[in-house]
């Protein structure tokens, strides 16, 4: 009996240990798993896309792509600037571009006739256009500059992709809002992100347009007309009369400009003259009268 009692106690202990281990394993397997971070967080955390708003799921931007904005100015002298402007506009259209603006000024007297155009042409057609403009007239000045905006384009592409992904996530969350407070919060964030996306898209479109189409300003003028020499007596008389009238007009203008100054200076001059005369009369001796007894008898 003493031998059986210890054996029974050991068997009972082993049985209890097995039951305990089985129960703990079952409890561990049946415990609920934590929810994903996106489901547990607030809408701000779930849709932020990281601390800087960058969405890692978006495709990477090509860092080797180069974007350049080309602008230029060309000065041309032509006998008929308006006709030359028409020819320059046709060249821009043939190159796949267009005329952004145009202004004309008819010549008068010594003012030459002028025309100015702003051409928008594809970037790869700029060199050909500049060569073709030499057939329009006498090209006097050419100034072309370029600005590399590759980094700006890449930054805008990344920001647009991130903003678009954020808008998509907020739109999806809007359909799963469980209460009014969450719904209003998501709608506010969606409005802000949508406005940011539209602004970025406008910047992206403007920059892409400047890169794709270069801006070339063409200024065309005619030579100033030199005055012709008189060939007959009447022409000479008319020229002399015109010169006389011009000289008389110049003298009249000069006199009109000087006259107010003379009127102002005349007052102090008159005062000085009067004072000088009185002082001279006071200092000079008075002449004797004929009836004065003290006068000598001849």
PDB file of C-alpha atoms in Angstrom:
ATOM      1  CA  UNK A   1       0.000   0.000   0.000  1.00  0.00           C
ATOM      2  CA  UNK A   2       2.847   2.413   0.785  1.00  0.00           C
ATOM      3  CA  UNK A   3       4.373   1.649  -2.642  1.00  0.00           C
ATOM      4  CA  UNK A   4       1.151   2.119  -4.561  1.00  0.00           C
ATOM      5  CA  UNK A   5       0.354   5.494  -2.950  1.00  0.00           C
ATOM      6  CA  UNK A   6       3.430   7.309  -4.329  1.00  0.00           C
ATOM      7  CA  UNK A   7       2.844   5.831  -7.798  1.00  0.00           C
ATOM      8  CA  UNK A   8      -0.763   7.013  -7.789  1.00  0.00           C
ATOM      9  CA  UNK A   9       0.302  10.506  -6.767  1.00  0.00           C
ATOM     10  CA  UNK A  10       2.868  10.694  -9.602  1.00  0.00           C
ATOM     11  CA  UNK A  11       0.300   9.527 -12.180  1.00  0.00           C
ATOM     12  CA  UNK A  12      -2.177  12.149 -10.996  1.00  0.00           C
ATOM     13  CA  UNK A  13       0.447  14.880 -11.300  1.00  0.00           C
ATOM     14  CA  UNK A  14       1.302  13.872 -14.873  1.00  0.00           C
ATOM     15  CA  UNK A  15      -2.381  13.818 -15.807  1.00  0.00           C
ATOM     16  CA  UNK A  16      -2.954  17.323 -14.396  1.00  0.00           C
ATOM     17  CA  UNK A  17       0.089  18.676 -16.235  1.00  0.00           C
ATOM     18  CA  UNK A  18      -1.160  17.283 -19.579  1.00  0.00           C
ATOM     19  CA  UNK A  19      -4.579  18.828 -19.122  1.00  0.00           C
ATOM     20  CA  UNK A  20      -3.061  22.201 -18.288  1.00  0.00           C
ATOM     21  CA  UNK A  21      -0.868  22.262 -21.392  1.00  0.00           C
ATOM     22  CA  UNK A  22      -3.754  21.276 -23.660  1.00  0.00           C
ATOM     23  CA  UNK A  23      -5.960  24.021 -22.235  1.00  0.00           C
ATOM     24  CA  UNK A  24      -3.290  26.721 -22.644  1.00  0.00           C
ATOM     25  CA  UNK A  25      -2.684  25.722 -26.282  1.00  0.00           C
ATOM     26  CA  UNK A  26      -6.351  25.883 -27.091  1.00  0.00           C
ATOM     27  CA  UNK A  27      -6.639  29.325 -25.476  1.00  0.00           C
ATOM     28  CA  UNK A  28      -3.695  30.683 -27.464  1.00  0.00           C
ATOM     29  CA  UNK A  29      -5.111  29.447 -30.759  1.00  0.00           C
ATOM     30  CA  UNK A  30      -8.580  30.860 -30.116  1.00  0.00           C
ATOM     31  CA  UNK A  31      -7.383  34.350 -29.019  1.00  0.00           C
ATOM     32  CA  UNK A  32      -8.492  37.143 -31.481  1.00  0.00           C
ATOM     33  CA  UNK A  33      -5.754  38.641 -33.719  1.00  0.00           C
ATOM     34  CA  UNK A  34      -5.150  42.451 -33.704  1.00  0.00           C
ATOM     35  CA  UNK A  35      -6.632  44.462 -36.582  1.00  0.00           C
ATOM     36  CA  UNK A  36      -4.347  45.933 -39.251  1.00  0.00           C
ATOM     37  CA  UNK A  37      -2.941  49.371 -38.558  1.00  0.00           C
ATOM     38  CA  UNK A  38      -5.019  50.925 -41.326  1.00  0.00           C
ATOM     39  CA  UNK A  39      -8.276  49.664 -39.782  1.00  0.00           C
ATOM     40  CA  UNK A  40      -7.317  50.628 -36.221  1.00  0.00           C
ATOM     41  CA  UNK A  41      -6.081  54.145 -36.982  1.00  0.00           C
ATOM     42  CA  UNK A  42      -8.022  57.286 -37.640  1.00  0.00           C
ATOM     43  CA  UNK A  43      -8.733  58.455 -41.197  1.00  0.00           C
ATOM     44  CA  UNK A  44      -5.710  60.782 -40.983  1.00  0.00           C
ATOM     45  CA  UNK A  45      -3.354  57.895 -40.260  1.00  0.00           C
ATOM     46  CA  UNK A  46      -4.996  55.524 -42.682  1.00  0.00           C
ATOM     47  CA  UNK A  47      -4.761  57.954 -45.617  1.00  0.00           C
ATOM     48  CA  UNK A  48      -1.615  59.915 -44.923  1.00  0.00           C
ATOM     49  CA  UNK A  49       0.626  57.682 -47.036  1.00  0.00           C
ATOM     50  CA  UNK A  50       3.577  58.393 -44.790  1.00  0.00           C
ATOM     51  CA  UNK A  51       4.921  61.383 -42.936  1.00  0.00           C
ATOM     52  CA  UNK A  52       5.561  63.372 -46.128  1.00  0.00           C
ATOM     53  CA  UNK A  53       2.465  62.244 -48.027  1.00  0.00           C
ATOM     54  CA  UNK A  54       4.466  60.122 -50.506  1.00  0.00           C
ATOM     55  CA  UNK A  55       2.722  57.024 -51.750  1.00  0.00           C
ATOM     56  CA  UNK A  56       5.267  54.207 -52.055  1.00  0.00           C
ATOM     57  CA  UNK A  57       2.920  52.207 -54.293  1.00  0.00           C
ATOM     58  CA  UNK A  58       3.241  54.765 -57.117  1.00  0.00           C
ATOM     59  CA  UNK A  59       5.684  54.040 -59.969  1.00  0.00           C
ATOM     60  CA  UNK A  60       9.063  55.763 -59.817  1.00  0.00           C
ATOM     61  CA  UNK A  61       9.673  58.808 -62.008  1.00  0.00           C
ATOM     62  CA  UNK A  62      12.281  58.561 -64.762  1.00  0.00           C
ATOM     63  CA  UNK A  63      15.214  60.544 -63.398  1.00  0.00           C
ATOM     64  CA  UNK A  64      16.980  60.571 -66.796  1.00  0.00           C
ATOM     65  CA  UNK A  65      14.203  62.466 -68.570  1.00  0.00           C
ATOM     66  CA  UNK A  66      15.193  66.063 -69.437  1.00  0.00           C
ATOM     67  CA  UNK A  67      12.710  68.918 -69.710  1.00  0.00           C
ATOM     68  CA  UNK A  68      13.883  72.247 -71.134  1.00  0.00           C
ATOM     69  CA  UNK A  69      11.961  75.495 -71.705  1.00  0.00           C
ATOM     70  CA  UNK A  70      13.243  77.411 -74.754  1.00  0.00           C
ATOM     71  CA  UNK A  71      12.463  81.101 -75.366  1.00  0.00           C
ATOM     72  CA  UNK A  72      13.826  83.392 -78.065  1.00  0.00           C
ATOM     73  CA  UNK A  73      13.676  86.844 -79.631  1.00  0.00           C
ATOM     74  CA  UNK A  74      14.394  87.695 -83.280  1.00  0.00           C
ATOM     75  CA  UNK A  75      14.727  91.161 -84.849  1.00  0.00           C
ATOM     76  CA  UNK A  76      14.142  91.427 -88.615  1.00  0.00           C
ATOM     77  CA  UNK A  77      14.251  94.329 -91.079  1.00  0.00           C
ATOM     78  CA  UNK A  78      11.959  93.977 -94.110  1.00  0.00           C
ATOM     79  CA  UNK A  79      10.579  96.339 -96.750  1.00  0.00           C
ATOM     80  CA  UNK A  80       6.991  95.292 -95.967  1.00  0.00           C
ATOM     81  CA  UNK A  81       6.824  94.273 -92.292  1.00  0.00           C
ATOM     82  CA  UNK A  82       3.150  93.267 -92.390  1.00  0.00           C
ATOM     83  CA  UNK A  83       3.712  90.920 -95.326  1.00  0.00           C
ATOM     84  CA  UNK A  84       6.820  89.572 -93.604  1.00  0.00           C
ATOM     85  CA  UNK A  85       4.730  88.967 -90.481  1.00  0.00           C
ATOM     86  CA  UNK A  86       2.281  86.936 -92.547  1.00  0.00           C
ATOM     87  CA  UNK A  87       5.166  84.844 -93.850  1.00  0.00           C
ATOM     88  CA  UNK A  88       6.514  84.290 -90.328  1.00  0.00           C
ATOM     89  CA  UNK A  89       3.061  83.193 -89.127  1.00  0.00           C
ATOM     90  CA  UNK A  90       2.839  80.713 -92.010  1.00  0.00           C
ATOM     91  CA  UNK A  91       6.240  79.279 -91.047  1.00  0.00           C
ATOM     92  CA  UNK A  92       5.080  78.752 -87.454  1.00  0.00           C
ATOM     93  CA  UNK A  93       1.900  77.021 -88.610  1.00  0.00           C
ATOM     94  CA  UNK A  94       3.826  74.782 -91.009  1.00  0.00           C
ATOM     95  CA  UNK A  95       6.131  73.777 -88.136  1.00  0.00           C
ATOM     96  CA  UNK A  96       3.155  72.568 -86.115  1.00  0.00           C
ATOM     97  CA  UNK A  97       2.874  75.694 -83.971  1.00  0.00           C
ATOM     98  CA  UNK A  98       0.650  78.744 -83.810  1.00  0.00           C
ATOM     99  CA  UNK A  99       0.629  82.536 -83.378  1.00  0.00           C
ATOM    100  CA  UNK A 100      -0.005  83.433 -79.736  1.00  0.00           C
ATOM    101  CA  UNK A 101      -0.226  87.214 -80.274  1.00  0.00           C
ATOM    102  CA  UNK A 102       0.300  89.766 -83.043  1.00  0.00           C
ATOM    103  CA  UNK A 103       0.474  93.561 -83.250  1.00  0.00           C
ATOM    104  CA  UNK A 104       0.987  95.925 -86.214  1.00  0.00           C
ATOM    105  CA  UNK A 105       1.823  99.620 -86.563  1.00  0.00           C
ATOM    106  CA  UNK A 106       1.596 101.516 -89.857  1.00  0.00           C
ATOM    107  CA  UNK A 107       4.502 103.812 -90.660  1.00  0.00           C
ATOM    108  CA  UNK A 108       4.115 107.595 -90.616  1.00  0.00           C
ATOM    109  CA  UNK A 109       6.702 110.237 -91.600  1.00  0.00           C
ATOM    110  CA  UNK A 110      10.001 109.080 -90.101  1.00  0.00           C
ATOM    111  CA  UNK A 111       8.383 106.334 -87.998  1.00  0.00           C
ATOM    112  CA  UNK A 112       8.957 102.976 -89.687  1.00  0.00           C
ATOM    113  CA  UNK A 113       6.215 100.407 -90.173  1.00  0.00           C
ATOM    114  CA  UNK A 114       6.364  97.630 -87.580  1.00  0.00           C
ATOM    115  CA  UNK A 115       4.878  94.241 -86.758  1.00  0.00           C
ATOM    116  CA  UNK A 116       5.471  91.928 -83.817  1.00  0.00           C
ATOM    117  CA  UNK A 117       4.436  88.300 -83.338  1.00  0.00           C
ATOM    118  CA  UNK A 118       4.691  85.768 -80.541  1.00  0.00           C
ATOM    119  CA  UNK A 119       5.088  82.302 -82.007  1.00  0.00           C
ATOM    120  CA  UNK A 120       4.607  78.979 -80.200  1.00  0.00           C
ATOM    121  CA  UNK A 121       6.385  76.131 -81.971  1.00  0.00           C
ATOM    122  CA  UNK A 122       7.459  72.617 -80.946  1.00  0.00           C
ATOM    123  CA  UNK A 123      10.796  72.603 -79.154  1.00  0.00           C
ATOM    124  CA  UNK A 124      12.437  70.415 -81.773  1.00  0.00           C
ATOM    125  CA  UNK A 125      11.421  72.841 -84.562  1.00  0.00           C
ATOM    126  CA  UNK A 126      13.032  75.983 -83.119  1.00  0.00           C
ATOM    127  CA  UNK A 127      16.323  75.709 -85.020  1.00  0.00           C
ATOM    128  CA  UNK A 128      14.545  75.093 -88.324  1.00  0.00           C
ATOM    129  CA  UNK A 129      12.226  78.041 -87.720  1.00  0.00           C
ATOM    130  CA  UNK A 130      15.138  80.389 -87.002  1.00  0.00           C
ATOM    131  CA  UNK A 131      16.764  79.342 -90.278  1.00  0.00           C
ATOM    132  CA  UNK A 132      13.529  79.847 -92.229  1.00  0.00           C
ATOM    133  CA  UNK A 133      13.016  83.322 -90.743  1.00  0.00           C
ATOM    134  CA  UNK A 134      16.154  84.473 -92.591  1.00  0.00           C
ATOM    135  CA  UNK A 135      14.142  84.205 -95.805  1.00  0.00           C
ATOM    136  CA  UNK A 136      11.502  86.582 -94.420  1.00  0.00           C
ATOM    137  CA  UNK A 137      13.873  89.553 -94.174  1.00  0.00           C
ATOM    138  CA  UNK A 138      17.233  90.742 -92.945  1.00  0.00           C
ATOM    139  CA  UNK A 139      17.750  89.129 -89.537  1.00  0.00           C
ATOM    140  CA  UNK A 140      19.616  91.616 -87.340  1.00  0.00           C
ATOM    141  CA  UNK A 141      19.493  90.083 -83.845  1.00  0.00           C
ATOM    142  CA  UNK A 142      18.788  86.610 -82.460  1.00  0.00           C
ATOM    143  CA  UNK A 143      18.617  85.807 -78.741  1.00  0.00           C
ATOM    144  CA  UNK A 144      17.644  82.279 -77.662  1.00  0.00           C
ATOM    145  CA  UNK A 145      17.827  80.959 -74.099  1.00  0.00           C
ATOM    146  CA  UNK A 146      16.903  77.676 -72.432  1.00  0.00           C
ATOM    147  CA  UNK A 147      16.102  76.705 -68.853  1.00  0.00           C
ATOM    148  CA  UNK A 148      16.313  73.123 -67.552  1.00  0.00           C
ATOM    149  CA  UNK A 149      13.198  72.366 -65.472  1.00  0.00           C
ATOM    150  CA  UNK A 150      13.660  68.607 -65.239  1.00  0.00           C
ATOM    151  CA  UNK A 151      13.749  68.630 -61.433  1.00  0.00           C
ATOM    152  CA  UNK A 152      10.559  70.687 -61.232  1.00  0.00           C
ATOM    153  CA  UNK A 153       8.778  68.328 -63.607  1.00  0.00           C
ATOM    154  CA  UNK A 154       9.841  65.267 -61.613  1.00  0.00           C
ATOM    155  CA  UNK A 155       8.798  66.844 -58.310  1.00  0.00           C
ATOM    156  CA  UNK A 156       5.390  67.739 -59.718  1.00  0.00           C
ATOM    157  CA  UNK A 157       4.918  64.220 -61.090  1.00  0.00           C
ATOM    158  CA  UNK A 158       5.606  62.707 -57.672  1.00  0.00           C
ATOM    159  CA  UNK A 159       3.328  65.168 -55.882  1.00  0.00           C
ATOM    160  CA  UNK A 160       0.504  64.642 -58.372  1.00  0.00           C
ATOM    161  CA  UNK A 161       0.764  60.847 -58.075  1.00  0.00           C
ATOM    162  CA  UNK A 162       0.755  61.039 -54.280  1.00  0.00           C
ATOM    163  CA  UNK A 163      -2.189  63.468 -54.185  1.00  0.00           C
ATOM    164  CA  UNK A 164      -4.206  61.349 -56.615  1.00  0.00           C
ATOM    165  CA  UNK A 165      -3.593  58.197 -54.548  1.00  0.00           C
ATOM    166  CA  UNK A 166      -4.639  60.052 -51.396  1.00  0.00           C
ATOM    167  CA  UNK A 167      -7.874  61.193 -53.041  1.00  0.00           C
ATOM    168  CA  UNK A 168      -8.618  57.630 -54.148  1.00  0.00           C
ATOM    169  CA  UNK A 169      -8.095  56.271 -50.625  1.00  0.00           C
ATOM    170  CA  UNK A 170     -10.283  58.937 -49.063  1.00  0.00           C
ATOM    171  CA  UNK A 171     -13.006  58.266 -51.622  1.00  0.00           C
ATOM    172  CA  UNK A 172     -12.952  54.573 -50.737  1.00  0.00           C
ATOM    173  CA  UNK A 173     -13.070  55.355 -46.993  1.00  0.00           C
ATOM    174  CA  UNK A 174     -16.006  57.699 -47.529  1.00  0.00           C
ATOM    175  CA  UNK A 175     -18.203  54.740 -48.496  1.00  0.00           C
ATOM    176  CA  UNK A 176     -17.295  52.855 -45.318  1.00  0.00           C
ATOM    177  CA  UNK A 177     -17.830  55.647 -42.779  1.00  0.00           C
ATOM    178  CA  UNK A 178     -19.653  54.221 -39.758  1.00  0.00           C
ATOM    179  CA  UNK A 179     -20.925  57.454 -38.191  1.00  0.00           C
ATOM    180  CA  UNK A 180     -21.614  61.073 -39.069  1.00  0.00           C
ATOM    181  CA  UNK A 181     -18.533  62.445 -37.315  1.00  0.00           C
ATOM    182  CA  UNK A 182     -16.208  60.178 -39.283  1.00  0.00           C
ATOM    183  CA  UNK A 183     -18.093  60.962 -42.490  1.00  0.00           C
ATOM    184  CA  UNK A 184     -17.669  64.731 -42.014  1.00  0.00           C
ATOM    185  CA  UNK A 185     -13.993  64.352 -41.167  1.00  0.00           C
ATOM    186  CA  UNK A 186     -13.315  62.281 -44.279  1.00  0.00           C
ATOM    187  CA  UNK A 187     -15.281  64.714 -46.456  1.00  0.00           C
ATOM    188  CA  UNK A 188     -13.214  67.641 -45.152  1.00  0.00           C
ATOM    189  CA  UNK A 189      -9.957  65.864 -45.882  1.00  0.00           C
ATOM    190  CA  UNK A 190     -11.218  64.801 -49.315  1.00  0.00           C
ATOM    191  CA  UNK A 191     -12.103  68.402 -50.215  1.00  0.00           C
ATOM    192  CA  UNK A 192      -8.648  69.626 -49.180  1.00  0.00           C
ATOM    193  CA  UNK A 193      -6.808  66.869 -51.023  1.00  0.00           C
ATOM    194  CA  UNK A 194      -8.938  67.371 -54.155  1.00  0.00           C
ATOM    195  CA  UNK A 195      -8.152  71.098 -54.186  1.00  0.00           C
ATOM    196  CA  UNK A 196      -4.447  70.379 -53.791  1.00  0.00           C
ATOM    197  CA  UNK A 197      -4.595  67.856 -56.632  1.00  0.00           C
ATOM    198  CA  UNK A 198      -6.310  70.324 -58.980  1.00  0.00           C
ATOM    199  CA  UNK A 199      -3.669  72.985 -58.230  1.00  0.00           C
ATOM    200  CA  UNK A 200      -0.846  70.540 -58.866  1.00  0.00           C
ATOM    201  CA  UNK A 201      -2.448  69.384 -62.114  1.00  0.00           C
ATOM    202  CA  UNK A 202      -2.710  73.011 -63.305  1.00  0.00           C
ATOM    203  CA  UNK A 203       0.985  73.582 -62.557  1.00  0.00           C
ATOM    204  CA  UNK A 204       1.895  70.339 -64.273  1.00  0.00           C
ATOM    205  CA  UNK A 205      -0.118  71.228 -67.378  1.00  0.00           C
ATOM    206  CA  UNK A 206       1.392  74.729 -67.618  1.00  0.00           C
ATOM    207  CA  UNK A 207       4.931  73.442 -67.245  1.00  0.00           C
ATOM    208  CA  UNK A 208       4.351  70.686 -69.784  1.00  0.00           C
ATOM    209  CA  UNK A 209       2.988  73.247 -72.279  1.00  0.00           C
ATOM    210  CA  UNK A 210       6.063  75.476 -71.880  1.00  0.00           C
ATOM    211  CA  UNK A 211       8.358  72.492 -72.408  1.00  0.00           C
ATOM    212  CA  UNK A 212       6.488  71.141 -75.417  1.00  0.00           C
ATOM    213  CA  UNK A 213       6.030  74.501 -77.202  1.00  0.00           C
ATOM    214  CA  UNK A 214       8.829  77.063 -77.263  1.00  0.00           C
ATOM    215  CA  UNK A 215       8.020  80.793 -77.333  1.00  0.00           C
ATOM    216  CA  UNK A 216       9.701  82.881 -80.046  1.00  0.00           C
ATOM    217  CA  UNK A 217       9.020  86.629 -80.308  1.00  0.00           C
ATOM    218  CA  UNK A 218       9.611  88.087 -83.775  1.00  0.00           C
ATOM    219  CA  UNK A 219       9.923  91.870 -84.199  1.00  0.00           C
ATOM    220  CA  UNK A 220       9.837  93.140 -87.813  1.00  0.00           C
ATOM    221  CA  UNK A 221      10.469  96.756 -88.873  1.00  0.00           C
ATOM    222  CA  UNK A 222      11.098  98.620 -92.124  1.00  0.00           C
ATOM    223  CA  UNK A 223      14.104 100.832 -92.778  1.00  0.00           C
ATOM    224  CA  UNK A 224      13.602 104.506 -91.892  1.00  0.00           C
ATOM    225  CA  UNK A 225      12.893 106.553 -95.059  1.00  0.00           C
ATOM    226  CA  UNK A 226      15.541 109.234 -95.674  1.00  0.00           C
ATOM    227  CA  UNK A 227      14.273 112.677 -96.765  1.00  0.00           C
ATOM    228  CA  UNK A 228      14.593 113.260-100.513  1.00  0.00           C
ATOM    229  CA  UNK A 229      16.559 116.235-101.947  1.00  0.00           C
ATOM    230  CA  UNK A 230      14.574 118.947-103.820  1.00  0.00           C
ATOM    231  CA  UNK A 231      14.867 118.559-107.587  1.00  0.00           C
ATOM    232  CA  UNK A 232      13.075 121.702-108.899  1.00  0.00           C
ATOM    233  CA  UNK A 233      12.798 125.418-108.028  1.00  0.00           C
ATOM    234  CA  UNK A 234       9.346 124.928-106.551  1.00  0.00           C
ATOM    235  CA  UNK A 235      10.590 122.013-104.472  1.00  0.00           C
ATOM    236  CA  UNK A 236      13.456 124.159-103.210  1.00  0.00           C
ATOM    237  CA  UNK A 237      11.089 127.061-102.464  1.00  0.00           C
ATOM    238  CA  UNK A 238       8.779 124.757-100.578  1.00  0.00           C
ATOM    239  CA  UNK A 239      11.696 123.290 -98.662  1.00  0.00           C
ATOM    240  CA  UNK A 240      13.022 126.769 -97.828  1.00  0.00           C
ATOM    241  CA  UNK A 241       9.587 127.977 -96.743  1.00  0.00           C
ATOM    242  CA  UNK A 242       9.197 124.918 -94.570  1.00  0.00           C
ATOM    243  CA  UNK A 243      12.601 125.541 -93.001  1.00  0.00           C
ATOM    244  CA  UNK A 244      11.668 129.204 -92.396  1.00  0.00           C
ATOM    245  CA  UNK A 245       8.384 128.283 -90.786  1.00  0.00           C
ATOM    246  CA  UNK A 246      10.146 125.718 -88.643  1.00  0.00           C
ATOM    247  CA  UNK A 247      12.791 128.275 -87.601  1.00  0.00           C
ATOM    248  CA  UNK A 248      10.133 130.901 -86.832  1.00  0.00           C
ATOM    249  CA  UNK A 249       8.244 128.377 -84.794  1.00  0.00           C
ATOM    250  CA  UNK A 250      11.380 127.515 -82.867  1.00  0.00           C
ATOM    251  CA  UNK A 251      12.060 131.207 -82.174  1.00  0.00           C
ATOM    252  CA  UNK A 252       8.467 131.730 -81.042  1.00  0.00           C
ATOM    253  CA  UNK A 253       8.698 128.758 -78.744  1.00  0.00           C
ATOM    254  CA  UNK A 254      11.971 130.037 -77.295  1.00  0.00           C
ATOM    255  CA  UNK A 255      10.515 133.525 -76.817  1.00  0.00           C
ATOM    256  CA  UNK A 256       7.476 132.108 -75.096  1.00  0.00           C
ATOM    257  CA  UNK A 257       9.716 130.140 -72.765  1.00  0.00           C
ATOM    258  CA  UNK A 258      11.891 133.182 -71.915  1.00  0.00           C
ATOM    259  CA  UNK A 259       9.105 135.793 -71.578  1.00  0.00           C
ATOM    260  CA  UNK A 260       7.880 134.723 -68.110  1.00  0.00           C
ATOM    261  CA  UNK A 261      11.450 134.917 -66.790  1.00  0.00           C
ATOM    262  CA  UNK A 262      11.873 138.439 -68.231  1.00  0.00           C
ATOM    263  CA  UNK A 263       8.654 139.565 -66.551  1.00  0.00           C
ATOM    264  CA  UNK A 264       9.849 138.239 -63.219  1.00  0.00           C
ATOM    265  CA  UNK A 265      13.343 139.770 -63.535  1.00  0.00           C
ATOM    266  CA  UNK A 266      11.993 143.175 -64.690  1.00  0.00           C
ATOM    267  CA  UNK A 267      10.595 144.028 -61.240  1.00  0.00           C
ATOM    268  CA  UNK A 268      13.867 143.884 -59.222  1.00  0.00           C
ATOM    269  CA  UNK A 269      15.722 145.632 -62.087  1.00  0.00           C
ATOM    270  CA  UNK A 270      13.220 148.518 -62.056  1.00  0.00           C
ATOM    271  CA  UNK A 271      13.562 148.886 -58.280  1.00  0.00           C
ATOM    272  CA  UNK A 272      17.347 149.017 -58.542  1.00  0.00           C
ATOM    273  CA  UNK A 273      17.199 151.697 -61.266  1.00  0.00           C
ATOM    274  CA  UNK A 274      14.802 153.922 -59.264  1.00  0.00           C
ATOM    275  CA  UNK A 275      16.905 153.657 -56.113  1.00  0.00           C
ATOM    276  CA  UNK A 276      20.080 154.487 -58.049  1.00  0.00           C
ATOM    277  CA  UNK A 277      18.536 157.567 -59.624  1.00  0.00           C
ATOM    278  CA  UNK A 278      17.308 158.935 -56.272  1.00  0.00           C
ATOM    279  CA  UNK A 279      20.694 158.427 -54.671  1.00  0.00           C
ATOM    280  CA  UNK A 280      22.454 160.192 -57.531  1.00  0.00           C
ATOM    281  CA  UNK A 281      20.071 163.176 -57.381  1.00  0.00           C
ATOM    282  CA  UNK A 282      20.573 163.505 -53.611  1.00  0.00           C
ATOM    283  CA  UNK A 283      24.376 163.542 -53.824  1.00  0.00           C
ATOM    284  CA  UNK A 284      24.731 166.036 -56.750  1.00  0.00           C
ATOM    285  CA  UNK A 285      24.892 169.963 -55.865  1.00  0.00           C
ATOM    286  CA  UNK A 286      21.791 172.012 -56.686  1.00  0.00           C
ATOM    287  CA  UNK A 287      22.062 174.643 -59.475  1.00  0.00           C
ATOM    288  CA  UNK A 288      21.700 178.413 -58.356  1.00  0.00           C
ATOM    289  CA  UNK A 289      18.514 180.218 -59.270  1.00  0.00           C
ATOM    290  CA  UNK A 290      18.635 183.469 -61.392  1.00  0.00           C
ATOM    291  CA  UNK A 291      17.246 185.750 -58.576  1.00  0.00           C
ATOM    292  CA  UNK A 292      19.750 184.650 -55.940  1.00  0.00           C
ATOM    293  CA  UNK A 293      21.610 187.737 -54.491  1.00  0.00           C
ATOM    294  CA  UNK A 294      24.692 185.786 -53.685  1.00  0.00           C
ATOM    295  CA  UNK A 295      25.266 184.915 -57.283  1.00  0.00           C
ATOM    296  CA  UNK A 296      28.229 186.766 -58.825  1.00  0.00           C
ATOM    297  CA  UNK A 297      27.568 189.782 -61.100  1.00  0.00           C
ATOM    298  CA  UNK A 298      29.112 189.481 -64.486  1.00  0.00           C
TER     299      UNK A 298
END
